[in-house]
Short mmCIF file of C-alpha atoms in Angstrom, two decimals:
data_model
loop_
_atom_site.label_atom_id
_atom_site.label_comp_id
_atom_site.label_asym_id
_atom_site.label_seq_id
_atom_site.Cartn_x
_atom_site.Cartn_y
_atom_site.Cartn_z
CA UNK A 850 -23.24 -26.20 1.62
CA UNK A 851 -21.85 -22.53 1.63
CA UNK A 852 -23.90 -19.44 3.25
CA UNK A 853 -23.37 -15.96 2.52
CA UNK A 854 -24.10 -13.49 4.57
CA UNK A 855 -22.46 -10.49 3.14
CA UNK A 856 -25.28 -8.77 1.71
CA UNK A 857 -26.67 -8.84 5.25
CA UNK A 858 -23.93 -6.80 6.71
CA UNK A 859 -25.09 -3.13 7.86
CA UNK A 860 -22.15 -1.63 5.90
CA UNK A 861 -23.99 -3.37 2.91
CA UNK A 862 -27.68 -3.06 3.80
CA UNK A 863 -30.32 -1.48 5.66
CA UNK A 864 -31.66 -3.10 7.93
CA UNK A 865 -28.06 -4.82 8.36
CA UNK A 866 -26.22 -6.02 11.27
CA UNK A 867 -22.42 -5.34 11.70
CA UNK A 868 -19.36 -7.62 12.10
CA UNK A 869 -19.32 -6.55 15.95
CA UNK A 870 -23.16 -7.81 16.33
CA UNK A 871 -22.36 -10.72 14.71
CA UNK A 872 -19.15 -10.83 17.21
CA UNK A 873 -21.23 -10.17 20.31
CA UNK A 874 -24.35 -11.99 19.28
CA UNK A 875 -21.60 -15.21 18.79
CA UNK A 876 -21.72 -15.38 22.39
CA UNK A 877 -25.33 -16.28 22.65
CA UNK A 878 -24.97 -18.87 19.92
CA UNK A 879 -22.23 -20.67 21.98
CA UNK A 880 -24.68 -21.20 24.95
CA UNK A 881 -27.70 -21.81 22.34
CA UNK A 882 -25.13 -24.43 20.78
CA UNK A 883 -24.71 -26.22 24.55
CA UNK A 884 -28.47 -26.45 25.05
CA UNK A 885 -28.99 -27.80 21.41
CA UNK A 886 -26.26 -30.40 22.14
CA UNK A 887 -27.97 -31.45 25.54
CA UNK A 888 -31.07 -31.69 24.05
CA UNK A 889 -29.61 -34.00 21.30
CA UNK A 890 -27.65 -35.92 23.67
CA UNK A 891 -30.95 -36.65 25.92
CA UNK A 892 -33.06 -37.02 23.05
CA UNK A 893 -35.47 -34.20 24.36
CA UNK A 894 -38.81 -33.32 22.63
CA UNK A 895 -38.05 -31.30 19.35
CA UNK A 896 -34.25 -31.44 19.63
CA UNK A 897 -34.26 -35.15 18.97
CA UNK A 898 -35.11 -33.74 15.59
CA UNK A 899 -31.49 -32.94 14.68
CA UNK A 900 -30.67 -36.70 15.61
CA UNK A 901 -32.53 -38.35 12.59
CA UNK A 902 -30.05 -38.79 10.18
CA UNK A 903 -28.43 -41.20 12.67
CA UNK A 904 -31.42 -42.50 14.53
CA UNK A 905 -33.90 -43.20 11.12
CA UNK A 906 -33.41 -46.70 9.96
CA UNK A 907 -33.92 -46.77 5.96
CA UNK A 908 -33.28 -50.18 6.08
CA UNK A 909 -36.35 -50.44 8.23
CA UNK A 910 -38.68 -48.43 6.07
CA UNK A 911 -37.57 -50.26 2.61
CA UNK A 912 -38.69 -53.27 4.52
CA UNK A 913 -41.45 -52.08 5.53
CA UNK A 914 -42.95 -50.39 2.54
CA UNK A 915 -42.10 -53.30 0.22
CA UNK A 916 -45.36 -54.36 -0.22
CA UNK A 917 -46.26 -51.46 -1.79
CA UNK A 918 -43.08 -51.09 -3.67
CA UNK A 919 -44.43 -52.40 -7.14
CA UNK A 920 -46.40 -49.09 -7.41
CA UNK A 921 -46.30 -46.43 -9.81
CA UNK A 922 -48.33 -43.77 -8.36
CA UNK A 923 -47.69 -42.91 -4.46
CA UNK A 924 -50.17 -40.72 -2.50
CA UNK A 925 -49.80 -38.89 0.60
CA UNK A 926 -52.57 -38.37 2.88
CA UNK A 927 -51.93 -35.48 5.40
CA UNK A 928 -51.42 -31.96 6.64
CA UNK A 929 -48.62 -29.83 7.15
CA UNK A 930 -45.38 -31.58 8.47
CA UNK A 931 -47.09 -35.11 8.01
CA UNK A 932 -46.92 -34.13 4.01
CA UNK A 933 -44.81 -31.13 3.52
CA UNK A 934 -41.40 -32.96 3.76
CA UNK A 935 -42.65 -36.01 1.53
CA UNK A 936 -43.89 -33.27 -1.02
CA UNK A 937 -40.51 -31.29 -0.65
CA UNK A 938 -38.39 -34.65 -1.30
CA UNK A 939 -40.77 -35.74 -3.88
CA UNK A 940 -39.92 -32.80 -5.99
CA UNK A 941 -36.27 -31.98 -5.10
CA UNK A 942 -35.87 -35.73 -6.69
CA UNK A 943 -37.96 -34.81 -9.67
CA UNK A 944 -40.59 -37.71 -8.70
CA UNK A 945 -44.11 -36.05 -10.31
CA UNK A 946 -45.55 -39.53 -9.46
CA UNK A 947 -45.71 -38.84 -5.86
CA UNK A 948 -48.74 -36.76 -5.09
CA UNK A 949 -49.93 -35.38 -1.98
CA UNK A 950 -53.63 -34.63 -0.61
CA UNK A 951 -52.90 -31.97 2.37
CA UNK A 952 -56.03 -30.47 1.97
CA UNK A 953 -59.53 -30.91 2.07
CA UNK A 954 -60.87 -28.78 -1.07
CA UNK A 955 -63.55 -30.78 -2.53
CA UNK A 956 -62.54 -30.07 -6.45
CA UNK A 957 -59.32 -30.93 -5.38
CA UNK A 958 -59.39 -34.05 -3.75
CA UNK A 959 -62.04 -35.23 -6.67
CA UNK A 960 -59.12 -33.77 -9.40
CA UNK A 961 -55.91 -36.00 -7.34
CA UNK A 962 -58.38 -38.99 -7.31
CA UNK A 963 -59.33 -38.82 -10.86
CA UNK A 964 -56.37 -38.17 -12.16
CA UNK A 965 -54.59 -41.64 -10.07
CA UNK A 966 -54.69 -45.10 -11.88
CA UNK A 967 -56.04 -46.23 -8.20
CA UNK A 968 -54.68 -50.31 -9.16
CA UNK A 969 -51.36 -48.86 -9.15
CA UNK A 970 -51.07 -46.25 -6.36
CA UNK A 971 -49.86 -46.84 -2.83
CA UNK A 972 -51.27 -44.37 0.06
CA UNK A 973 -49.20 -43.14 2.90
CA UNK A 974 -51.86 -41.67 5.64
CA UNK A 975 -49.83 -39.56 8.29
CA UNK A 976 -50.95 -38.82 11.14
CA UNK A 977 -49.37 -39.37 14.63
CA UNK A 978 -52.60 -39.52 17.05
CA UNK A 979 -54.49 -41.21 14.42
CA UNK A 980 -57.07 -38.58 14.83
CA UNK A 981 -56.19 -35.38 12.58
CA UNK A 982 -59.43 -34.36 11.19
CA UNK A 983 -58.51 -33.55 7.30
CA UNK A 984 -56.27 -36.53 7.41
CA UNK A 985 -59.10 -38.70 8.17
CA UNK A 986 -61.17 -37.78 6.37
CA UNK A 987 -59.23 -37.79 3.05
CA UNK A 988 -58.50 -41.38 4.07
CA UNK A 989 -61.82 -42.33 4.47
CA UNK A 990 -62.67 -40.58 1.05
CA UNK A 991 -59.51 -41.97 -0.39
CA UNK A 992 -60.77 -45.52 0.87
CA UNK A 993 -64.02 -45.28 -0.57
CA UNK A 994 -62.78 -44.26 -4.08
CA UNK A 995 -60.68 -47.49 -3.95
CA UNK A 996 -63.50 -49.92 -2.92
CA UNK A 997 -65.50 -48.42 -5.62
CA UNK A 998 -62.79 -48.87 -8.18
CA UNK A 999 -62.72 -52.95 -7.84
CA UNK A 1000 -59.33 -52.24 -5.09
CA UNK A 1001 -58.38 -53.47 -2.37
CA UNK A 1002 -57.45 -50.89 -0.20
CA UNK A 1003 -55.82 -52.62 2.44
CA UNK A 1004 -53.34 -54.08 -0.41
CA UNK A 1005 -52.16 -50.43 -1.12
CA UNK A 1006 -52.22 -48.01 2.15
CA UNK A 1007 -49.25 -47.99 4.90
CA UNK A 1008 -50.10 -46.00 8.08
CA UNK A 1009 -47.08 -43.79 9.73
CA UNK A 1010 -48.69 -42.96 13.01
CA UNK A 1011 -48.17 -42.82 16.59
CA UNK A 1012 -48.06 -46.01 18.62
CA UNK A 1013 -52.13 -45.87 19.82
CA UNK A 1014 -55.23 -44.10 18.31
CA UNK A 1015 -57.45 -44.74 15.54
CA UNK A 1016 -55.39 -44.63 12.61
CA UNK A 1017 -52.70 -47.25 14.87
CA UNK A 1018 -56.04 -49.59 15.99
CA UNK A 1019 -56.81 -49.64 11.72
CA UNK A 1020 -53.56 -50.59 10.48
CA UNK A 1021 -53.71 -53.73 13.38
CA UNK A 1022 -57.00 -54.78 12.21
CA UNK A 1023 -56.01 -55.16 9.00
CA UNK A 1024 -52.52 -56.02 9.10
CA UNK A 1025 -51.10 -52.59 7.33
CA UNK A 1026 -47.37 -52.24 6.81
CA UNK A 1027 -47.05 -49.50 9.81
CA UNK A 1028 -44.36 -47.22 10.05
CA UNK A 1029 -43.95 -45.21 13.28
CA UNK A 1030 -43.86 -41.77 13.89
CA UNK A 1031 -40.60 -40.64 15.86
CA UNK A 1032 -41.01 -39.83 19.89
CA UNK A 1033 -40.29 -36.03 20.16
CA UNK A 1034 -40.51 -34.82 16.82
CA UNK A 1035 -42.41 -32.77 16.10
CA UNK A 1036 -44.36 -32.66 12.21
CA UNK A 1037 -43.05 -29.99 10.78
CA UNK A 1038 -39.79 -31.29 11.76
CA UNK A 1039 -40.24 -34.87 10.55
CA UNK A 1040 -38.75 -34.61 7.13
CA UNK A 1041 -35.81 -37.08 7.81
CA UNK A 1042 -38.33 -39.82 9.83
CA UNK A 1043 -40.53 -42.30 7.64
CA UNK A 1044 -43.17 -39.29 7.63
CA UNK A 1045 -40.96 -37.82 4.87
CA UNK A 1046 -39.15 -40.87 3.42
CA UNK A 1047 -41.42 -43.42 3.28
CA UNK A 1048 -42.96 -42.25 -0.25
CA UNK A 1049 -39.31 -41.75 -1.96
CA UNK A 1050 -38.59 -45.52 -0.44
CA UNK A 1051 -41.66 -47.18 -2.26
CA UNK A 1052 -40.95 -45.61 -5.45
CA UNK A 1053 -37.53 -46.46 -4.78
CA UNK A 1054 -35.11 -43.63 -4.42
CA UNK A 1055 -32.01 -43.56 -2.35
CA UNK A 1056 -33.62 -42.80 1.20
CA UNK A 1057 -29.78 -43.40 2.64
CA UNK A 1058 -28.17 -41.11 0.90
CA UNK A 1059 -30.57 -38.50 1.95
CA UNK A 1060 -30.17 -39.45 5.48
CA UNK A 1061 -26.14 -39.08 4.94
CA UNK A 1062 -26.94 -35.73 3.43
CA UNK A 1063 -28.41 -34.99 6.91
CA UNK A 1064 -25.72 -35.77 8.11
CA UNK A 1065 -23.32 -34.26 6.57
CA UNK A 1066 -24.73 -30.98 8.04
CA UNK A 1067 -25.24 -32.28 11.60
CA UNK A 1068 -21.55 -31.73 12.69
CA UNK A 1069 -21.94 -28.34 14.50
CA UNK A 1070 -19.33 -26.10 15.80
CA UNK A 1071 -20.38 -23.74 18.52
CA UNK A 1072 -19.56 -20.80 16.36
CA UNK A 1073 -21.81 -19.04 13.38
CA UNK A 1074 -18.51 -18.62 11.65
CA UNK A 1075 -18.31 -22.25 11.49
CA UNK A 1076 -21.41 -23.76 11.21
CA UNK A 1077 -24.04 -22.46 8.13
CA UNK A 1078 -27.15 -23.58 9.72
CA UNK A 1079 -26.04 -20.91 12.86
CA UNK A 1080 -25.38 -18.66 10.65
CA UNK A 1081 -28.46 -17.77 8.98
CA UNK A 1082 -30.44 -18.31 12.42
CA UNK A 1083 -28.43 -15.60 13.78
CA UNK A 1084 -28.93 -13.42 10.92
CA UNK A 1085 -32.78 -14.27 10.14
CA UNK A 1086 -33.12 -13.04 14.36
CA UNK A 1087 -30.77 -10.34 14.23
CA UNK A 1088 -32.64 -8.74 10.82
CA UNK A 1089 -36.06 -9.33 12.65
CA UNK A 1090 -35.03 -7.47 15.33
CA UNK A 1091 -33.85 -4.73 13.66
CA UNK A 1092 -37.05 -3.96 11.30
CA UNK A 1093 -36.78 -7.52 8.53
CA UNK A 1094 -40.01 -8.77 10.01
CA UNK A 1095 -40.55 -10.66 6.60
CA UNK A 1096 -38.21 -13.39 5.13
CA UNK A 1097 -38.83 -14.32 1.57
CA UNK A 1098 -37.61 -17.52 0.65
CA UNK A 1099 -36.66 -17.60 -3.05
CA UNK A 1100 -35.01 -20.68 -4.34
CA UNK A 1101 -34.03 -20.57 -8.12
CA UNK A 1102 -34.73 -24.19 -9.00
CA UNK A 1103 -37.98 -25.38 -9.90
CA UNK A 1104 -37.26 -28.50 -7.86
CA UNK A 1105 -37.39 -26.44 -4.76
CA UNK A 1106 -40.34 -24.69 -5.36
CA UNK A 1107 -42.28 -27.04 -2.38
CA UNK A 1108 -39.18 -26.22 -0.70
CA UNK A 1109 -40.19 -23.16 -0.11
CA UNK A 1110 -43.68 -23.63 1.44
CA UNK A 1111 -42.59 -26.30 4.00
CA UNK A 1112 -39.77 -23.46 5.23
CA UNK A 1113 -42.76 -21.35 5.60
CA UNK A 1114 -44.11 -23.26 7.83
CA UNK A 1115 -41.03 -24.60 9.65
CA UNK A 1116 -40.41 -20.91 10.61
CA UNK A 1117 -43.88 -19.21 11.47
CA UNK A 1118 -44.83 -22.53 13.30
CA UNK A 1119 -42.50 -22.61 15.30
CA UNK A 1120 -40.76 -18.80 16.03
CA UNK A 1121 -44.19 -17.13 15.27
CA UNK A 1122 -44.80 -16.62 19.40
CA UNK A 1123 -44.82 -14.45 21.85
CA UNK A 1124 -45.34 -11.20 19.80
CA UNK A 1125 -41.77 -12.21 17.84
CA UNK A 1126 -40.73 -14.29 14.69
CA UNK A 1127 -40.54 -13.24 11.05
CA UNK A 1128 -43.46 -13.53 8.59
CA UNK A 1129 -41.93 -16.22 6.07
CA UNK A 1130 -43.18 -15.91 2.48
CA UNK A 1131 -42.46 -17.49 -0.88
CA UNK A 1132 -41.10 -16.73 -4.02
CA UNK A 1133 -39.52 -18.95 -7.22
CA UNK A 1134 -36.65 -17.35 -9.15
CA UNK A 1135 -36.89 -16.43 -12.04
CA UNK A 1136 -40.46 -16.13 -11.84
CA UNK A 1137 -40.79 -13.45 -9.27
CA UNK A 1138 -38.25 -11.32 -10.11
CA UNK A 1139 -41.03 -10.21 -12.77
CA UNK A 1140 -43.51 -9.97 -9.58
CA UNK A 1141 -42.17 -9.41 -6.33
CA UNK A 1142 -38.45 -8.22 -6.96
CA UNK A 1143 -40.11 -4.90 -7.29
CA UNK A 1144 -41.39 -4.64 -3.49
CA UNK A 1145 -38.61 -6.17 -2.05
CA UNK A 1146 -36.10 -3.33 -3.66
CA UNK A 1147 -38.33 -0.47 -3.49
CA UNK A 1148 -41.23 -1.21 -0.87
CA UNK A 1149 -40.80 -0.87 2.93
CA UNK A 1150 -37.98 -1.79 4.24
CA UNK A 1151 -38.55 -5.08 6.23
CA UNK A 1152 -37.72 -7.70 4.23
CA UNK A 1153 -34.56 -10.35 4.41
CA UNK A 1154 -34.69 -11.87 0.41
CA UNK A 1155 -33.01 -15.93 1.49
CA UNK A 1156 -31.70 -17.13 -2.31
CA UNK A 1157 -31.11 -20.51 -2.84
CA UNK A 1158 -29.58 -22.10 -5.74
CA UNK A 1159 -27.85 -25.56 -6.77
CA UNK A 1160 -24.04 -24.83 -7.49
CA UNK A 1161 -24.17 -27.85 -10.32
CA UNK A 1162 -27.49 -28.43 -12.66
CA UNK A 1163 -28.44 -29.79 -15.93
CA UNK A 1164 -28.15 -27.51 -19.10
CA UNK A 1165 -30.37 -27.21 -22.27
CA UNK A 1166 -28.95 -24.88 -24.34
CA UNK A 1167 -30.74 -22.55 -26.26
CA UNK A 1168 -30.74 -22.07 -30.06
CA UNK A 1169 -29.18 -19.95 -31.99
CA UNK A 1170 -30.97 -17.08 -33.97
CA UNK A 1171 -30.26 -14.54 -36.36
CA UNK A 1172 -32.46 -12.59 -35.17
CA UNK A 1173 -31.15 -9.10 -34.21
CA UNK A 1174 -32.57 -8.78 -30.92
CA UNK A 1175 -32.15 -12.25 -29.64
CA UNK A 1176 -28.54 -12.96 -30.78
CA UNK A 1177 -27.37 -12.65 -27.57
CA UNK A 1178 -29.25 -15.93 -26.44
CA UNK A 1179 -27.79 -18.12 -29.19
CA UNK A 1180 -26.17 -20.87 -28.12
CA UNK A 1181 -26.28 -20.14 -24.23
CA UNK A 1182 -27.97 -22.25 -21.44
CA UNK A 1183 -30.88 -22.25 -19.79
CA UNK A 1184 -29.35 -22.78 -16.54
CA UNK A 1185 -26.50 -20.37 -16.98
CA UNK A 1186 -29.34 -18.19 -18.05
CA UNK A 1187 -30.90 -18.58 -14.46
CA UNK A 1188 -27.94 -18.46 -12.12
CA UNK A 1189 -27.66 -14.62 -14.39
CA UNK A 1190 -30.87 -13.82 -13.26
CA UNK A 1191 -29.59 -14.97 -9.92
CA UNK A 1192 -27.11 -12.98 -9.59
CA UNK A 1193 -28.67 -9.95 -11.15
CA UNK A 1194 -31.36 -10.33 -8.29
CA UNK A 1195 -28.99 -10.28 -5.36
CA UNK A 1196 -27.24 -7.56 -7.12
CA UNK A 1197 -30.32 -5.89 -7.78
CA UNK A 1198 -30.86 -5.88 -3.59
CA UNK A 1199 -27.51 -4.87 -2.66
CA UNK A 1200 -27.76 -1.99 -5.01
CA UNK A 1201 -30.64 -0.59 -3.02
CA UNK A 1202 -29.49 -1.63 0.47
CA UNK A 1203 -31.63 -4.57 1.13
CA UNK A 1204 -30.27 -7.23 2.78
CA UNK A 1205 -30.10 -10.55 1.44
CA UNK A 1206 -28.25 -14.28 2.04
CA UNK A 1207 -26.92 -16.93 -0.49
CA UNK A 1208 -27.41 -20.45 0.52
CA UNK A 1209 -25.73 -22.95 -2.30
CA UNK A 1210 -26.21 -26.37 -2.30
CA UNK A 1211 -23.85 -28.57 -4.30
CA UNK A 1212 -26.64 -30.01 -6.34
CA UNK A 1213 -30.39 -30.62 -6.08
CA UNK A 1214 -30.51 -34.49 -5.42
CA UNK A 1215 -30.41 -36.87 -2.51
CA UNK A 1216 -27.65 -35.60 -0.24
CA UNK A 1217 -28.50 -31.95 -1.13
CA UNK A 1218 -31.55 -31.69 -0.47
CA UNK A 1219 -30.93 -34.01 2.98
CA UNK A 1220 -28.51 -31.40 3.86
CA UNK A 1221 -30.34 -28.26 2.66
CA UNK A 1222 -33.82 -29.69 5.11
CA UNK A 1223 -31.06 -30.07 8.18
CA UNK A 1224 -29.62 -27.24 7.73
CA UNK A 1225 -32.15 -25.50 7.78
CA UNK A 1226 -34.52 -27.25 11.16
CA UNK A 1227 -31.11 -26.48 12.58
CA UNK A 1228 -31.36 -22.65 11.92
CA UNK A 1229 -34.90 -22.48 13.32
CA UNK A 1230 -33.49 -24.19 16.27
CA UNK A 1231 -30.96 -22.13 17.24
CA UNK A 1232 -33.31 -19.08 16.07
CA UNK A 1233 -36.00 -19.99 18.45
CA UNK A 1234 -32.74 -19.94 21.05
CA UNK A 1235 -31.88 -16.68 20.87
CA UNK A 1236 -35.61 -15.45 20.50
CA UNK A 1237 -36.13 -17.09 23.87
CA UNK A 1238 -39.22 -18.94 22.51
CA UNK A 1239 -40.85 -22.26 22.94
CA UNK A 1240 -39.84 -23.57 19.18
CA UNK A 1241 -41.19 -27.07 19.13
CA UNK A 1242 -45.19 -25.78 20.18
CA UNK A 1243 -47.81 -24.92 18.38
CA UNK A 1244 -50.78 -22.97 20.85
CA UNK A 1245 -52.28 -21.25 18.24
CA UNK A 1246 -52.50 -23.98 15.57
CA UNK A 1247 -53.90 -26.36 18.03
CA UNK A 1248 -57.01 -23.86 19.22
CA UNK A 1249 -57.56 -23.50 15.39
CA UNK A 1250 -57.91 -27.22 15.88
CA UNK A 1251 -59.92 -27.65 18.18
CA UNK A 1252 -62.63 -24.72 16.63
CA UNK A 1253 -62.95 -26.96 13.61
CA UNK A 1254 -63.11 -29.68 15.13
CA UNK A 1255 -66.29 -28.11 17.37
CA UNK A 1256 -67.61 -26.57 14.21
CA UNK A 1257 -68.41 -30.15 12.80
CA UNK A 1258 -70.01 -31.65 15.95
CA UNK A 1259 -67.48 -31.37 18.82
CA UNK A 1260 -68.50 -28.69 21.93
CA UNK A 1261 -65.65 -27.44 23.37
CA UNK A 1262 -65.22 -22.98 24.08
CA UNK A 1263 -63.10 -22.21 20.43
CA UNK A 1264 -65.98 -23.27 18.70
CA UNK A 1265 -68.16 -20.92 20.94
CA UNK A 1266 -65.77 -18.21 19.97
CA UNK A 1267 -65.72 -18.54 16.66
CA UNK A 1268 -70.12 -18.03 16.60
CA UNK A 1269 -69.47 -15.34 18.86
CA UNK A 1270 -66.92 -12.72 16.53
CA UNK A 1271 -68.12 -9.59 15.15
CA UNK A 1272 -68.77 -9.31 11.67
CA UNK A 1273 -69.76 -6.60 9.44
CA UNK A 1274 -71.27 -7.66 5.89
CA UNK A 1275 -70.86 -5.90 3.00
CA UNK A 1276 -72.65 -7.38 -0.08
#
């Protein structure tokens, strides 16, 4: 994998951050580097994330899915990092038969269901205490749809949860295929665990070469000269903290599209404290060249623009014409078509001053996109480092918990404080 930070140099862009920043700030990334290797070495909570590609057994989870592994439809029942990293795989392998419930819109849920030949479709349900509220109860609807349907559910569901709770105490009365969820991982971290593989296993992609994909990027070198993940960390903090409170992430490969949104929540999850972290949004290239490009080069300017792109892809080439104003098409490709608009976007910034960074992958398939979800966990990691910030929390998301969870029966104070705001109705 090759970063580029070039276009986020301040001789280049504005806000930028010079060679000599970059120098000084190296400093702090050396001692970030020693406390992310003692927290890998001692396994700690959240840092034991960057050991996965050595300690998650894909042997194990073949096994253990292989009940299931005759199916042609998977679907994934949960929310946020218990689904995000499945989804993200899913896609990056080109696997539309892998669907994902991570939400619980009525007219969706009934749309995924109908759509799902339910004989043929194995369910992961995620969910490490066994108690998530949407999770459960798109298993229980998910469970009912089955019965109803002539199927046996408890032929087609395996549980990846924690080690007690609800969802464990199910899959032990009725003798589910359980996978477990790693100690000290947190979700949106899980990508390289069973959370994230487990899908890709039953419909039976290459879950080991994703792993060595991993890594392949887990080698690091106390030095954001050397190592990419440090790299952008250092540069996604040192933007923020000179104006680029907003990091678009704009991969230019369909496959990556999902990508996208579980970065998104990788970064505000977990640097999003503390009055710091930048706002992470998404964008597809080519797509939104044709409607966000426009802000990004002309709006305020707070924005870091992340491209990613596959160095290798397929190619369909594209006919040739005589007409006038489309000869220039004939006979090129698709994809050489794209990396132009690629490159014409990251021109484009530089142009005006904006900063941006290149991350290239060698290709979008196993290994890359392994490497590519390391790489990046690593980046937040050594972010929330030299932010100073808790990384692997989550106060906020848990008191939105808890209010929902008191809104449909449960008294606790969020709940109270959610009756209590002010509103101001205008109809």
């Amino acid at each position: 994998m090759r970063i580029d930070i070039g276009n986020a140099l301040a001789a280049e862009a504005s806000p930028g951050v010079s060679r000599d920043a970059l120098e000084r700030l190296d400093e702090r990334v050396a001692r970030a580097h020693d406390r992310i290797e003692r927290g890998r070495h001692g396994d700690e909570f959240g840092y034991a994330a960057l050991n996965l590609p050595a300690t998650t057994d894909a042997d194990d989870i073949t096994e253990t899915v292989a009940p299931v592994s005759d199916a042609a439809y998977v679907l994934v029942v949960g929310i946020g990092g218990s689904a995000l990293g499945a989804a993200t795989i899913a896609e990056a392998l080109g696997d539309s038969r892998i669907l994902t419930l991570d939400n619980v819109d009525p007219d969706h849920v009934s749309e995924v269901l109908s759509l799902l030949p339910l004989a043929e479709t194995a369910v992961t349900v995620v969910s490490r205490s066994g108690t998530t509220a949407e999770t459960l109860a798109n298993f229980l609807v998910v469970r009912e749809a089955f019965t109803e349907a002539g199927v046996d559910w408890t032929e087609q569901v395996v549980t990846i949860t924690g080690d007690s709770g609800p969802l464990h105490e199910l899959a032990d009365r009725h003798d589910l295929p359980t996978l477990a969820v790693p100690a000290g991982v947190p979700g949106r971290f899980s990508a390289l665990s069973p959370v994230g593989l487990a899908p890709a296993a039953i419909r039976g992609h290459d879950i080991a070469a994703i792993l060595d994909g991993g890594a392949r990027a887990a080698d690091l070198s106390p030095s954001l000269f050397e190592t990419p993940a440090y790299a952008y960390g250092t540069v996604a903090y040192a933007l923020d903290m000179r104006g680029a409170a907003v990091n678009a992430m704009m991969p230019y490969a369909e496959s990556l599209e999902s990508f996208a949104e579980w970065f998104a929540q990788l970064w505000a999850e977990s640097l999003g404290k503390d009055g710091l972290g930048q706002l992470p949004t998404r964008a597809l290239g080519a797509t939104d060249q044709h409607s966000q490009l426009q802000r990004y080069r002309a709006g305020p300017r707070n924005t870091l623009v992340t491209l990613v792109r596959p160095r290798e892809r397929a190619e369909i080439r594209v006919p040739e014409t005589d007409h006038a104003d489309l000869t220039s098409l004939g006979d090129t490709g698709l994809g050489e078509l794209l990396d132009a608009e690629f490159e014409a976007t990251e021109a484009s910034l530089a142009e005006a001053g904006r900063p941006s960074v290149r991350i290239e992958l060698d290709r979008v398939d196993e290994a890359g996109i392994g490497e590519l979800l390391y790489t990046m966990e690593t980046a937040c990691v050594l972010a929330g480092e030299l932010y100073g910030i808790e990384t692997f929390t989550q106060p906020a998301v848990e008191w939105g918990k808890r209010a929902a969870r008191g809104l449909v029966g449960e008294d606790n104070e969020e709940s109270e404080a959610v009756a209590e705001k002010t509103r101001l109705v205008v109809e």
